[in-house]
mmCIF file of C-alpha atoms in Angstrom:
data_model
loop_
_atom_site.group_PDB
_atom_site.id
_atom_site.type_symbol
_atom_site.label_atom_id
_atom_site.label_comp_id
_atom_site.label_asym_id
_atom_site.label_seq_id
_atom_site.Cartn_x
_atom_site.Cartn_y
_atom_site.Cartn_z
ATOM 1 C CA GLY G 1 14.062 -15.618 -2.818
ATOM 2 C CA MET G 2 10.565 -14.398 -3.732
ATOM 3 C CA ALA G 3 9.339 -17.885 -4.557
ATOM 4 C CA LEU G 4 10.603 -19.215 -1.223
ATOM 5 C CA LEU G 5 8.931 -16.384 0.571
ATOM 6 C CA LEU G 6 5.675 -17.150 -1.212
ATOM 7 C CA VAL G 7 5.873 -20.793 -0.036
ATOM 8 C CA VAL G 8 6.645 -19.779 3.410
ATOM 9 C CA TYR G 9 3.820 -17.268 3.470
ATOM 10 C CA ASN G 10 1.413 -19.872 2.092
ATOM 11 C CA ARG G 11 2.320 -22.430 4.745
ATOM 12 C CA THR G 12 3.018 -20.342 7.658
ATOM 13 C CA LEU G 13 3.086 -16.579 7.393
ATOM 14 C CA LYS G 14 -0.497 -15.936 6.250
ATOM 15 C CA LYS G 15 -1.613 -17.340 9.726
ATOM 16 C CA LEU G 16 0.372 -14.803 11.797
ATOM 17 C CA PRO G 17 -1.213 -11.366 12.314
ATOM 18 C CA LEU G 18 0.564 -8.602 10.565
ATOM 19 C CA VAL G 19 3.414 -11.002 9.608
ATOM 20 C CA GLY G 20 1.439 -12.245 6.566
ATOM 21 C CA ASN G 21 0.350 -8.793 5.481
ATOM 22 C CA LEU G 22 4.091 -7.661 5.699
ATOM 23 C CA ALA G 23 5.214 -10.767 3.519
ATOM 24 C CA VAL G 24 2.541 -9.937 0.811
ATOM 25 C CA SER G 25 3.442 -6.301 0.787
ATOM 26 C CA LEU G 26 7.335 -7.263 0.508
ATOM 27 C CA LEU G 27 6.413 -9.551 -2.385
ATOM 28 C CA CYS G 28 4.570 -6.724 -4.226
ATOM 29 C CA ALA G 29 7.338 -4.241 -3.589
ATOM 30 C CA LEU G 30 10.059 -6.721 -4.769
ATOM 31 C CA ALA G 31 8.184 -7.466 -7.944
ATOM 32 C CA ILE G 32 8.820 -3.856 -9.022
ATOM 33 C CA TYR G 33 12.495 -3.820 -8.297
ATOM 34 C CA PHE G 34 14.703 -4.832 -11.355
ATOM 35 C CA PRO G 35 18.245 -5.450 -9.934
ATOM 36 C CA GLU G 36 19.391 -6.788 -13.471
ATOM 37 C CA PHE G 37 18.822 -3.039 -14.535
ATOM 38 C CA PRO G 38 21.261 -1.034 -12.339
ATOM 39 C CA ARG G 39 20.476 2.088 -14.301
ATOM 40 C CA MET G 40 16.796 1.784 -13.344
ATOM 41 C CA ALA G 41 17.263 0.922 -9.712
ATOM 42 C CA ARG G 42 17.303 4.555 -8.888
ATOM 43 C CA TYR G 43 13.787 5.066 -10.326
ATOM 44 C CA THR G 44 12.290 1.717 -9.053
ATOM 45 C CA LEU G 45 13.247 2.397 -5.517
ATOM 46 C CA PRO G 46 10.507 4.899 -4.767
ATOM 47 C CA ALA G 47 7.951 2.677 -6.555
ATOM 48 C CA CYS G 48 8.933 -0.091 -4.365
ATOM 49 C CA VAL G 49 8.559 1.810 -1.142
ATOM 50 C CA PHE G 50 5.097 3.178 -2.446
ATOM 51 C CA ALA G 51 4.078 -0.372 -3.324
ATOM 52 C CA PHE G 52 5.130 -1.780 -0.014
ATOM 53 C CA LEU G 53 3.257 0.905 1.901
ATOM 54 C CA ALA G 54 0.203 0.939 -0.282
ATOM 55 C CA THR G 55 -0.077 -2.822 -0.234
ATOM 56 C CA LEU G 56 0.295 -3.046 3.532
ATOM 57 C CA ALA G 57 -2.474 -0.370 4.045
ATOM 58 C CA ARG G 58 -4.663 -2.235 1.660
ATOM 59 C CA GLU G 59 -3.978 -5.545 3.237
ATOM 60 C CA LEU G 60 -4.984 -3.998 6.586
ATOM 61 C CA VAL G 61 -8.200 -2.553 5.152
ATOM 62 C CA LYS G 62 -9.064 -5.870 3.509
ATOM 63 C CA ASP G 63 -8.696 -7.555 6.912
ATOM 64 C CA LEU G 64 -10.870 -4.919 8.600
ATOM 65 C CA GLU G 65 -13.420 -5.521 5.956
ATOM 66 C CA ASP G 66 -13.383 -9.309 6.303
ATOM 67 C CA GLN G 67 -13.259 -9.253 10.228
ATOM 68 C CA GLU G 68 -16.487 -11.023 10.766
ATOM 69 C CA GLY G 69 -15.892 -13.766 8.356
ATOM 70 C CA ASP G 70 -12.223 -14.306 9.477
ATOM 71 C CA ASN G 71 -13.313 -14.386 13.057
ATOM 72 C CA ALA G 72 -16.065 -17.008 12.278
ATOM 73 C CA ALA G 73 -13.510 -18.927 10.393
ATOM 74 C CA GLY G 74 -11.016 -18.873 13.270
ATOM 75 C CA LEU G 75 -8.452 -16.825 11.424
ATOM 76 C CA LEU G 76 -6.347 -14.580 13.556
ATOM 77 C CA THR G 77 -5.769 -11.411 11.522
ATOM 78 C CA PHE G 78 -4.199 -8.188 12.796
ATOM 79 C CA PRO G 79 -7.662 -6.410 13.414
ATOM 80 C CA ILE G 80 -8.796 -9.465 15.492
ATOM 81 C CA ALA G 81 -5.509 -9.896 17.371
ATOM 82 C CA ALA G 82 -4.764 -6.241 18.054
ATOM 83 C CA GLY G 83 -8.242 -4.711 17.720
ATOM 84 C CA THR G 84 -10.179 -2.748 15.143
ATOM 85 C CA ASN G 85 -8.878 0.729 16.358
ATOM 86 C CA ARG G 86 -5.171 -0.197 16.239
ATOM 87 C CA ALA G 87 -5.593 -1.704 12.677
ATOM 88 C CA ARG G 88 -7.376 1.525 11.543
ATOM 89 C CA LYS G 89 -4.802 3.705 13.219
ATOM 90 C CA LEU G 90 -1.996 1.627 11.345
ATOM 91 C CA ALA G 91 -3.822 1.845 7.952
ATOM 92 C CA PHE G 92 -4.358 5.615 8.560
ATOM 93 C CA SER G 93 -0.807 6.065 9.478
ATOM 94 C CA LEU G 94 0.523 4.227 6.351
ATOM 95 C CA THR G 95 -1.726 6.248 4.181
ATOM 96 C CA ALA G 96 -0.356 9.510 5.887
ATOM 97 C CA ALA G 97 3.185 8.236 5.292
ATOM 98 C CA LEU G 98 2.396 7.790 1.619
ATOM 99 C CA LEU G 99 1.017 11.365 1.488
ATOM 100 C CA ALA G 100 4.171 12.624 3.207
ATOM 101 C CA LEU G 101 6.454 10.827 0.799
ATOM 102 C CA LEU G 102 4.923 12.050 -2.372
ATOM 103 C CA PRO G 103 7.447 14.755 -2.971
ATOM 104 C CA VAL G 104 10.431 12.401 -2.615
ATOM 105 C CA PRO G 105 10.651 11.032 -6.183
ATOM 106 C CA LEU G 106 10.614 14.447 -7.602
ATOM 107 C CA ALA G 107 13.018 16.050 -5.173
ATOM 108 C CA TYR G 108 15.509 13.297 -4.734
ATOM 109 C CA PHE G 109 15.180 10.765 -7.596
ATOM 110 C CA GLY G 110 14.912 13.106 -10.588
ATOM 111 C CA TYR G 111 11.264 12.150 -11.661
ATOM 112 C CA GLY G 112 9.904 14.615 -14.261
ATOM 113 C CA PRO G 113 7.070 17.046 -13.944
ATOM 114 C CA GLY G 114 4.351 14.463 -15.062
ATOM 115 C CA TYR G 115 4.828 12.804 -11.616
ATOM 116 C CA ALA G 116 4.228 16.041 -9.864
ATOM 117 C CA VAL G 117 1.007 16.869 -11.854
ATOM 118 C CA LEU G 118 -0.522 13.396 -11.478
ATOM 119 C CA SER G 119 0.511 13.281 -7.746
ATOM 120 C CA VAL G 120 -1.215 16.529 -7.154
ATOM 121 C CA LEU G 121 -4.348 15.872 -9.269
ATOM 122 C CA LEU G 122 -4.922 12.174 -8.617
ATOM 123 C CA VAL G 123 -2.745 10.500 -5.963
ATOM 124 C CA ALA G 124 -2.983 13.195 -3.045
ATOM 125 C CA PRO G 125 -6.753 13.676 -3.326
ATOM 126 C CA LEU G 126 -7.172 9.898 -3.157
ATOM 127 C CA LEU G 127 -4.919 9.682 -0.152
ATOM 128 C CA LEU G 128 -6.715 12.539 1.707
ATOM 129 C CA LEU G 129 -10.154 10.743 0.936
ATOM 130 C CA LEU G 130 -8.857 7.491 2.301
ATOM 131 C CA MET G 131 -7.492 9.242 5.375
ATOM 132 C CA ARG G 132 -10.887 10.883 5.897
ATOM 133 C CA ASP G 133 -12.575 7.710 5.412
ATOM 134 C CA LEU G 134 -10.402 5.797 7.903
ATOM 135 C CA PHE G 135 -10.858 8.637 10.467
ATOM 136 C CA ARG G 136 -14.620 8.161 10.624
ATOM 137 C CA PRO G 137 -16.251 6.467 13.513
ATOM 138 C CA LYS G 138 -17.488 3.649 11.312
ATOM 139 C CA PRO G 139 -15.639 3.447 8.102
ATOM 140 C CA ASP G 140 -17.042 2.005 4.990
ATOM 141 C CA TYR G 141 -14.107 -0.494 4.351
ATOM 142 C CA SER G 142 -15.644 -1.632 0.997
ATOM 143 C CA ARG G 143 -15.316 2.029 -0.201
ATOM 144 C CA CYS G 144 -11.801 2.243 1.225
ATOM 145 C CA GLN G 145 -10.928 -1.023 -0.662
ATOM 146 C CA ARG G 146 -12.059 0.627 -3.905
ATOM 147 C CA ARG G 147 -10.157 3.797 -3.304
ATOM 148 C CA MET G 148 -7.131 1.780 -2.497
ATOM 149 C CA LYS G 149 -7.280 0.158 -5.948
ATOM 150 C CA TRP G 150 -7.791 3.625 -7.647
ATOM 151 C CA LEU G 151 -4.855 4.898 -5.556
ATOM 152 C CA MET G 152 -2.514 2.058 -6.676
ATOM 153 C CA LEU G 153 -3.511 2.862 -10.313
ATOM 154 C CA ALA G 154 -3.064 6.491 -9.930
ATOM 155 C CA GLY G 155 0.195 5.931 -8.174
ATOM 156 C CA MET G 156 1.505 3.679 -11.081
ATOM 157 C CA ALA G 157 0.379 6.419 -13.622
ATOM 158 C CA ALA G 158 2.184 9.128 -11.677
ATOM 159 C CA LEU G 159 5.461 7.181 -11.362
ATOM 160 C CA GLY G 160 5.355 6.206 -14.928
ATOM 161 C CA ALA G 161 4.639 9.698 -16.124
ATOM 162 C CA GLY G 162 7.530 10.867 -14.066
ATOM 163 C CA LEU G 163 9.897 8.665 -15.808
ATOM 164 C CA PHE G 164 9.155 10.277 -19.283
ATOM 165 C CA ASN G 165 11.280 13.488 -18.612
ATOM 166 C CA THR G 166 14.192 11.754 -16.737
#
């Protein structure tokens, strides 16, 4: 199914505003889920949700950063189709959703204290910095991109650390 989605994305979906971003985000999220390990499904579900939301936010930031080149190339990305402000608001909302969902793995999925520590020390500050940057009148999308990459690394570290004491 993932291979088929990748083919459809490559041929059709990447040309559709937001639909292509959603497809890439879904592919990233599904790459984490391991249905052949039913015992682990409980622990991979939060990681899948975080991967989906973070990837979608990063895809939007990437499109915002590349707007000038995409426009010159005739590509219709979400920021071009819906406007820069809407794309920024969506990326901001996704980042805020990630922040709001941080306690869920600890409270409902049995993640250990390592998750809490790394979430508070690394993930939450990066999310807050991203939200601040996206809220500025003229965000530095290149900086946002770098922070998104650090956020993904910090998130993986937090999720991994949370599994050690489960």
